[in-house]
């Protein structure tokens, strides 16, 4: 017997990715996919990769009906605004936006500039990164999504944090390179192809909101985040520069990464001595739910460069969301998430 | 007539005939500036819509 | 019970794609994957997408052992040279090269400039395009692969040929745009990134060998082929210009394409009146086995522009090869070929 | 003494290119550059390459003042609508739009679907392709611009037309590959980077309006045009397939191309037997005013593939426009157009 | 009267760029351009942008003749090995390699792993970055080139260093994003288009040799350098994270950058509050000699993100080299370096 | 038979019949390792040519 699942915001990029994954999920059936602008159109007219996969049509979000699991993939603020309505329609909710990621309403207010519209709901949502919250997600009713840049940064930092290898008195710099799909499906001047193509755009040298998530997840207070948009559609690479708290050997670092990756079906350590793919590389992760992590260490200075690559729409959004659903509903964690990625 | 950009400190030449409440753009930092006084020539940041960069 | 499968030329791009597909195939087990240059290395050191999927190591082709199904993904000429040896090792062979595609040794000699090294084998091989040869492939022992540019051109032409809508007295121009993976994994001056990047390279304005395959498959004698290499890694788009043999309505053309696509699990008709994806588009096919076909018709001149998009490594090579294997071995035809492709 | 020049539509891509060229032109001074949306902004806030080159600010088009030479770089229809006003302000006008390219108002109506708003002006404008109209442009008051795809196609065809080598009874197919800057600076769904990136989009398989210009310039009536948008910002490559009217030698073709290119400062013949750049390649033309032409010939079938590469914003628009101005005003024809282009 | 100039290593990317610039230089004539592999070929067969510009042919390096100014654009180590020979042939030498950049032979040995082959020559060479060495370069006989990544990093740091705004007790992280032309014209596995395309490759997370140049030029000892290769042919962007030595206002930072940029013809400050191009962007610098610098400041943490964009082949190599020649020979500093760059 | 990778500490399973001086690759870090001893099984880094990454 299948769970009945609906997706609000299904015409967007995260919504589209949810559709792709859930259409192949053996234990769920998509019953509604909403888009105000595309109501009545076939899903494949917006997401051409779904042609031949489904004859479902978009419905207007106002016509949303009760279902077992509801995915929200809406612009910032929309989910929090309407959470009571959504909760009245579905037993379980996974919200891909930033609305329910932060535990502390004060932190929300600091970063988003206004009070949270539904602060009581913050504690009901489990932060949706299975790599750190697997137990809490198992059987949970409400899960938030994750920030893509935050996730790349967090997964680069966590092996070091958990092994307590970072000198917290020195700054940690997370320099993240990202693709254009991070901005979503809505067109704007900055995303016009002749301008965006070939760009190396210092999109957020300071002040990026995902830092709040990094601080919440890692417990660190000296992380500094910068985002550069590069020529890429899917993918994010976090290059995180930290300093070792003591003299280290490469083996100790390997040990820390192995400990973190153990039992994590979507974490792979990438650190090769030869070949072209020596460190995590987002280009081979497009469409997969992997987070590849690796590191370089400079004994003379104590600098550790920890590197994490993800597909922002997968491990950084829809993939993690489906992984959450699997945990929440008692399905095998990797169900519908096994695409291996392409080379070349 | 010269005035200083309140944002970046650039010296901005105001053309003869500049009037109060006129909007000028700073050539260095691009700030849109309002002429709030003419004697001495004084500029203030004009209210701006924060543009979405889109990512 | 699983069939034991081996891949010769597994370090190449077609070989890598075969590995990716077959590792997820429920009815086969890969027992050997050869590479002379990489013998002893793990598959994922060459194909980084396979990390975490297999711990298999490349073996030298000289150590090839008997198996149930053998895939050959070698440079031109190598399969024909050694076919007796390969046939002694495996019950069934699928050869992705051009060596056994042409039925007529004379045609081979005309296009390849020398006599075929094993002409007796030509008739034993079934041309491996399931869309035209499904019956012959079912249960077959030997199948050739297909040419990628030939396949894009053939699938654009066949709906019109089968419905007999083309004026054969007027030239048919197939202008094919292709990505860089068509050249395989071997580095050369022309594939150096600073030179190849952003190129619109008239790679083969005349004289491309795939024309022989087009003539064999379509029966046409007035096709003219040109290949332009563009900025793309995977993908081929054939823009085929033909003239109608009589006055046509759009409906008749729709009918012809529908007739051709019927019962073909990997053929989709793409012809939309609005949206961004109105015609077949290779970018959304990366990793999939689909061939998307569509057309535009100009009543005033009778010109039909028939368009076919494929992933050259999939429907144009490894995907069709696995589809052939499925038919040869009695598996469901779409097994291991169901990846939907990505958007964006 | 400098001519005073103004540009209407200076915030667009053609307008920006005119600015770049004219700022370095020794015999003109830019006095006004218009943009309604950017009035008051510095030119370099829209065209960042002009930073440090000029402190000019955009002015609203309503404030346009008299000048010696006026360039119009407006969306389709705007120039024709207001031509009387523009002509009252400037002695000489160069209009980059399609409004005054066609000589025959009936042809205009056929392609643009409505009567020309200022038909009397059609004969006053000289078609602005110096390669065919040098004499008429010398000293002229009004010049139209050229269509970019039309120009690539025309320059591929003209050597053959002038040498009378084409069989006019057989169809001529012009398959043109183009970059995203052809669409101008205005953002739209189709130009959103995640969608446009990596696309091989059959933009206009039939029905492209530039065919009218091709027919007017070449006198041919059997040309069929298709446009495919590829991953590229600047550049157009026309691959034109025609059939020889009689048996030809390569030397005769060389002779035809040489005859056409003689005395043309911006036409180069590209046809090499080795190396990476054997045929015209738009990627090395970005920013230059060259049109590179070349050909391949297939004796067995009589097919001639004639290839022309241009930068759509230069030889296909602003470059030709400045070349026209040079002729109209008696400056050396190549003034301000000598940038050589980049490799790699 | 023209100076006679020769280029050794003219088939490479830096050599090609020197050719492009010097062919348009009004005070010099190129008399020889060497390439062993291409001896006898026309320059434009390797550098297709030079077609129509020169009929010069490559000569073998062994046939090098005396000249006034000699440019060396050779792989690492070659210039130092043969410096006596080169010095016997030319009054003035500009060497684009790293061979004569470091003043201290001990530092050279530390970074390059072997003793310098011609240590006595180190002090004869002036480090070829006009922005810091203008006086010493004026009239000099020997100039070294600059490292491209070093130059982007140095020009990001120098405004802060000269104004003494950096806290030297905290680490400075320089995270540099680079294009594929940095690797030169020689093909290798890592530069194969299907692999390099779309890559976000952690090329040198630690241990990059250009750090030695950064330390020499800035006097800093706490800089940490990482290089990531991204999808780009030309261009480098340095994102440099440093911490302020005291509380700062944005105006003080503007002041520091303005002081540094003053009188520097190729330094522009880019820091806009709106529009698409708010910070330095390498894509608009292709072919220009500009170094664009800008910054973001975070008062709460004291972090300054200083950003510098260059074209690695221009300001990062050939452009600076020609600028050096202009200073060495008494020409106007910007001669032949005035190309404005393209948008879009 | 198991041995430890001297580079990254991975536990490497050596197939039965592994001989001294044989070269094996570490599945984790890709190091090429030489079997320098069989009792106890001991691995050492094999001499490697430093490959050029090419930038
Ligand atoms: N893109 C990423 O990489 C990424 C990564 C992690 C998290 N996220 C988060 O995921 C969410 C979705 O991102 P996206 O990139 O998919 O955005 P998107 O492409 O812009 O899609 C937004 C979707 O929301 C719908 N929508 C807008 N307003 C709505 C409303 N008031 N009620 C119902 N539906 C509404 C839109 O539908 P219409 O068709 O009706 O306009 C569209 O389907 C965001 O919160 C984002 O922060 C994104
Ligand atoms: N690329 C495409 O789009 C495409 C499409 C359709 C058909 N095809 C056909 O598929 C075949 C493979 O193409 P590809 O692009 O994958 O080529 P590729 O990337 O160059 O790979 C060639 C493979 O063959 C191996 N090999 C070379 N010589 C060999 C020999 N004598 N014995 C055994 N193995 C040998 C190589 O192994 P080492 O590691 O030992 O060098 C490598 O694994 C070609 O015939 C091609 O025409 C390709
Ligand atoms: N792009 C090409 O490759 C190419 C090649 C050949 C010919 N052309 C032709 O050149 C013309 C311009 O093309 P483009 O690509 O540069 O277009 P674009 O980037 O869209 O620019 C259009 C310009 O026109 C201005 N404008 C719009 N409506 C106006 C009006 N009613 N009055 C005054 N100014 C107005 C806009 O200014 P605001 O800032 O006020 O909006 C903008 O500066 C078109 O006719 C096109 O067909 C283009
Ligand atoms: N690429 C950059 O962004 C960049 C930036 C700053 C500095 N640099 C430095 O500039 C130098 C050249 O770099 P590149 O990128 O132009 O390299 P490249 O493209 O590989 O070119 C090297 C050139 O050197 C020639 N050559 C090789 N060995 C030689 C020898 N023994 N004697 C004479 N000529 C020889 C080659 O000629 P053949 O045709 O005979 O092989 C070729 O012309 C390097 O030292 C590099 O570090 C490069
Ligand atoms: Zn200012
Ligand atoms: Zn290891």
PDB file of N, CA and C in Angstrom, chain B residues 6-55:
ATOM      1  N   UNK B   6      28.322  60.039   0.952  1.00  0.00           N
ATOM      2  CA  UNK B   6      28.257  59.569   2.336  1.00  0.00           C
ATOM      3  C   UNK B   6      28.593  58.080   2.462  1.00  0.00           C
ATOM      4  N   UNK B   7      28.539  57.364   1.371  1.00  0.00           N
ATOM      5  CA  UNK B   7      28.800  55.933   1.407  1.00  0.00           C
ATOM      6  C   UNK B   7      30.292  55.631   1.309  1.00  0.00           C
ATOM      7  N   UNK B   8      30.934  56.208   0.311  1.00  0.00           N
ATOM      8  CA  UNK B   8      32.306  55.788   0.013  1.00  0.00           C
ATOM      9  C   UNK B   8      33.305  56.925   0.114  1.00  0.00           C
ATOM     10  N   UNK B   9      32.822  58.155   0.335  1.00  0.00           N
ATOM     11  CA  UNK B   9      33.746  59.265   0.489  1.00  0.00           C
ATOM     12  C   UNK B   9      34.231  59.864  -0.820  1.00  0.00           C
ATOM     13  N   UNK B  10      33.700  59.399  -1.946  1.00  0.00           N
ATOM     14  CA  UNK B  10      34.113  59.975  -3.229  1.00  0.00           C
ATOM     15  C   UNK B  10      33.738  61.447  -3.290  1.00  0.00           C
ATOM     16  N   UNK B  11      34.562  62.214  -3.969  1.00  0.00           N
ATOM     17  CA  UNK B  11      34.228  63.599  -4.234  1.00  0.00           C
ATOM     18  C   UNK B  11      33.392  63.647  -5.509  1.00  0.00           C
ATOM     19  N   UNK B  12      32.202  64.194  -5.389  1.00  0.00           N
ATOM     20  CA  UNK B  12      31.292  64.202  -6.531  1.00  0.00           C
ATOM     21  C   UNK B  12      31.099  65.624  -7.011  1.00  0.00           C
ATOM     22  N   UNK B  13      31.354  65.832  -8.298  1.00  0.00           N
ATOM     23  CA  UNK B  13      31.156  67.162  -8.883  1.00  0.00           C
ATOM     24  C   UNK B  13      29.681  67.318  -9.231  1.00  0.00           C
ATOM     25  N   UNK B  14      29.033  68.312  -8.655  1.00  0.00           N
ATOM     26  CA  UNK B  14      27.626  68.570  -8.978  1.00  0.00           C
ATOM     27  C   UNK B  14      27.588  69.641 -10.059  1.00  0.00           C
ATOM     28  N   UNK B  15      26.895  69.344 -11.160  1.00  0.00           N
ATOM     29  CA  UNK B  15      26.864  70.335 -12.244  1.00  0.00           C
ATOM     30  C   UNK B  15      26.169  71.611 -11.787  1.00  0.00           C
ATOM     31  N   UNK B  16      26.564  72.728 -12.368  1.00  0.00           N
ATOM     32  CA  UNK B  16      25.887  74.000 -12.107  1.00  0.00           C
ATOM     33  C   UNK B  16      24.404  73.793 -12.367  1.00  0.00           C
ATOM     34  N   UNK B  17      23.588  74.377 -11.530  1.00  0.00           N
ATOM     35  CA  UNK B  17      22.152  74.235 -11.734  1.00  0.00           C
ATOM     36  C   UNK B  17      21.555  73.052 -11.000  1.00  0.00           C
ATOM     37  N   UNK B  18      22.401  72.303 -10.283  1.00  0.00           N
ATOM     38  CA  UNK B  18      21.855  71.210  -9.477  1.00  0.00           C
ATOM     39  C   UNK B  18      20.893  71.785  -8.441  1.00  0.00           C
ATOM     40  N   UNK B  19      19.777  71.095  -8.277  1.00  0.00           N
ATOM     41  CA  UNK B  19      18.763  71.618  -7.353  1.00  0.00           C
ATOM     42  C   UNK B  19      18.596  70.682  -6.156  1.00  0.00           C
ATOM     43  N   UNK B  20      18.047  71.236  -5.111  1.00  0.00           N
ATOM     44  CA  UNK B  20      17.772  70.422  -3.936  1.00  0.00           C
ATOM     45  C   UNK B  20      16.811  69.296  -4.315  1.00  0.00           C
ATOM     46  N   UNK B  21      16.960  68.169  -3.614  1.00  0.00           N
ATOM     47  CA  UNK B  21      16.130  66.966  -3.842  1.00  0.00           C
ATOM     48  C   UNK B  21      16.429  66.230  -5.140  1.00  0.00           C
ATOM     49  N   UNK B  22      17.334  66.751  -5.905  1.00  0.00           N
ATOM     50  CA  UNK B  22      17.738  66.031  -7.112  1.00  0.00           C
ATOM     51  C   UNK B  22      18.461  64.738  -6.701  1.00  0.00           C
ATOM     52  N   UNK B  23      18.367  63.743  -7.580  1.00  0.00           N
ATOM     53  CA  UNK B  23      19.072  62.485  -7.309  1.00  0.00           C
ATOM     54  C   UNK B  23      20.294  62.397  -8.224  1.00  0.00           C
ATOM     55  N   UNK B  24      21.440  62.106  -7.634  1.00  0.00           N
ATOM     56  CA  UNK B  24      22.635  61.865  -8.448  1.00  0.00           C
ATOM     57  C   UNK B  24      23.210  60.504  -8.063  1.00  0.00           C
ATOM     58  N   UNK B  25      23.970  59.940  -8.984  1.00  0.00           N
ATOM     59  CA  UNK B  25      24.587  58.640  -8.707  1.00  0.00           C
ATOM     60  C   UNK B  25      26.057  58.847  -8.423  1.00  0.00           C
ATOM     61  N   UNK B  26      26.561  58.137  -7.420  1.00  0.00           N
ATOM     62  CA  UNK B  26      27.994  58.221  -7.134  1.00  0.00           C
ATOM     63  C   UNK B  26      28.754  57.430  -8.200  1.00  0.00           C
ATOM     64  N   UNK B  27      29.753  58.056  -8.817  1.00  0.00           N
ATOM     65  CA  UNK B  27      30.468  57.331  -9.875  1.00  0.00           C
ATOM     66  C   UNK B  27      31.313  56.186  -9.325  1.00  0.00           C
ATOM     67  N   UNK B  28      31.645  56.202  -8.061  1.00  0.00           N
ATOM     68  CA  UNK B  28      32.498  55.143  -7.521  1.00  0.00           C
ATOM     69  C   UNK B  28      31.705  53.960  -7.001  1.00  0.00           C
ATOM     70  N   UNK B  29      30.775  54.224  -6.114  1.00  0.00           N
ATOM     71  CA  UNK B  29      30.093  53.095  -5.462  1.00  0.00           C
ATOM     72  C   UNK B  29      28.684  52.890  -5.998  1.00  0.00           C
ATOM     73  N   UNK B  30      28.252  53.766  -6.894  1.00  0.00           N
ATOM     74  CA  UNK B  30      26.949  53.573  -7.503  1.00  0.00           C
ATOM     75  C   UNK B  30      25.783  53.952  -6.616  1.00  0.00           C
ATOM     76  N   UNK B  31      26.046  54.452  -5.424  1.00  0.00           N
ATOM     77  CA  UNK B  31      24.938  54.825  -4.538  1.00  0.00           C
ATOM     78  C   UNK B  31      24.088  55.912  -5.183  1.00  0.00           C
ATOM     79  N   UNK B  32      22.787  55.800  -4.995  1.00  0.00           N
ATOM     80  CA  UNK B  32      21.914  56.876  -5.449  1.00  0.00           C
ATOM     81  C   UNK B  32      21.780  57.861  -4.310  1.00  0.00           C
ATOM     82  N   UNK B  33      22.097  59.101  -4.618  1.00  0.00           N
ATOM     83  CA  UNK B  33      22.242  60.108  -3.572  1.00  0.00           C
ATOM     84  C   UNK B  33      21.280  61.257  -3.818  1.00  0.00           C
ATOM     85  N   UNK B  34      20.751  61.764  -2.727  1.00  0.00           N
ATOM     86  CA  UNK B  34      19.852  62.901  -2.830  1.00  0.00           C
ATOM     87  C   UNK B  34      20.593  64.154  -2.379  1.00  0.00           C
ATOM     88  N   UNK B  35      20.387  65.218  -3.120  1.00  0.00           N
ATOM     89  CA  UNK B  35      20.979  66.499  -2.736  1.00  0.00           C
ATOM     90  C   UNK B  35      20.103  67.059  -1.619  1.00  0.00           C
ATOM     91  N   UNK B  36      20.573  66.969  -0.371  1.00  0.00           N
ATOM     92  CA  UNK B  36      19.722  67.384   0.753  1.00  0.00           C
ATOM     93  C   UNK B  36      20.002  68.828   1.151  1.00  0.00           C
ATOM     94  N   UNK B  37      21.117  69.367   0.682  1.00  0.00           N
ATOM     95  CA  UNK B  37      21.443  70.753   0.989  1.00  0.00           C
ATOM     96  C   UNK B  37      22.322  71.275  -0.140  1.00  0.00           C
ATOM     97  N   UNK B  38      22.214  72.585  -0.412  1.00  0.00           N
ATOM     98  CA  UNK B  38      23.040  73.134  -1.476  1.00  0.00           C
ATOM     99  C   UNK B  38      24.135  74.034  -0.920  1.00  0.00           C
ATOM    100  N   UNK B  39      23.980  74.458   0.324  1.00  0.00           N
ATOM    101  CA  UNK B  39      24.960  75.396   0.879  1.00  0.00           C
ATOM    102  C   UNK B  39      25.232  75.040   2.335  1.00  0.00           C
ATOM    103  N   UNK B  40      26.208  74.204   2.624  1.00  0.00           N
ATOM    104  CA  UNK B  40      27.132  73.587   1.682  1.00  0.00           C
ATOM    105  C   UNK B  40      26.481  72.406   0.956  1.00  0.00           C
ATOM    106  N   UNK B  41      26.984  72.058  -0.216  1.00  0.00           N
ATOM    107  CA  UNK B  41      26.393  70.939  -0.962  1.00  0.00           C
ATOM    108  C   UNK B  41      26.507  69.646  -0.154  1.00  0.00           C
ATOM    109  N   UNK B  42      25.384  69.028   0.113  1.00  0.00           N
ATOM    110  CA  UNK B  42      25.367  67.845   0.971  1.00  0.00           C
ATOM    111  C   UNK B  42      24.516  66.755   0.332  1.00  0.00           C
ATOM    112  N   UNK B  43      25.036  65.544   0.405  1.00  0.00           N
ATOM    113  CA  UNK B  43      24.342  64.411  -0.198  1.00  0.00           C
ATOM    114  C   UNK B  43      23.966  63.404   0.879  1.00  0.00           C
ATOM    115  N   UNK B  44      22.833  62.744   0.689  1.00  0.00           N
ATOM    116  CA  UNK B  44      22.444  61.654   1.583  1.00  0.00           C
ATOM    117  C   UNK B  44      22.018  60.466   0.724  1.00  0.00           C
ATOM    118  N   UNK B  45      22.152  59.271   1.286  1.00  0.00           N
ATOM    119  CA  UNK B  45      21.716  58.078   0.548  1.00  0.00           C
ATOM    120  C   UNK B  45      20.227  58.188   0.246  1.00  0.00           C
ATOM    121  N   UNK B  46      19.849  58.026  -0.992  1.00  0.00           N
ATOM    122  CA  UNK B  46      18.438  57.996  -1.347  1.00  0.00           C
ATOM    123  C   UNK B  46      17.884  56.627  -0.999  1.00  0.00           C
ATOM    124  N   UNK B  47      16.599  56.572  -0.666  1.00  0.00           N
ATOM    125  CA  UNK B  47      16.030  55.248  -0.364  1.00  0.00           C
ATOM    126  C   UNK B  47      16.147  54.352  -1.591  1.00  0.00           C
ATOM    127  N   UNK B  48      16.584  53.138  -1.367  1.00  0.00           N
ATOM    128  CA  UNK B  48      16.801  52.236  -2.495  1.00  0.00           C
ATOM    129  C   UNK B  48      16.005  50.960  -2.292  1.00  0.00           C
ATOM    130  N   UNK B  49      15.530  50.421  -3.369  1.00  0.00           N
ATOM    131  CA  UNK B  49      14.934  49.092  -3.299  1.00  0.00           C
ATOM    132  C   UNK B  49      16.076  48.092  -3.348  1.00  0.00           C
ATOM    133  N   UNK B  50      16.128  47.211  -2.369  1.00  0.00           N
ATOM    134  CA  UNK B  50      17.163  46.173  -2.402  1.00  0.00           C
ATOM    135  C   UNK B  50      16.829  45.208  -3.527  1.00  0.00           C
ATOM    136  N   UNK B  51      17.696  45.160  -4.504  1.00  0.00           N
ATOM    137  CA  UNK B  51      17.461  44.275  -5.632  1.00  0.00           C
ATOM    138  C   UNK B  51      17.794  42.839  -5.264  1.00  0.00           C
ATOM    139  N   UNK B  52      17.048  41.943  -5.822  1.00  0.00           N
ATOM    140  CA  UNK B  52      17.344  40.534  -5.627  1.00  0.00           C
ATOM    141  C   UNK B  52      18.419  40.119  -6.622  1.00  0.00           C
ATOM    142  N   UNK B  53      19.454  39.518  -6.134  1.00  0.00           N
ATOM    143  CA  UNK B  53      20.503  38.986  -6.989  1.00  0.00           C
ATOM    144  C   UNK B  53      20.076  37.649  -7.579  1.00  0.00           C
ATOM    145  N   UNK B  54      19.118  37.067  -6.925  1.00  0.00           N
ATOM    146  CA  UNK B  54      18.568  35.880  -7.535  1.00  0.00           C
ATOM    147  C   UNK B  54      19.265  34.569  -7.266  1.00  0.00           C
ATOM    148  N   UNK B  55      20.040  34.423  -6.227  1.00  0.00           N
ATOM    149  CA  UNK B  55      20.503  33.058  -5.955  1.00  0.00           C
ATOM    150  C   UNK B  55      20.242  32.730  -4.472  1.00  0.00           C
TER     151      UNK B  55
END
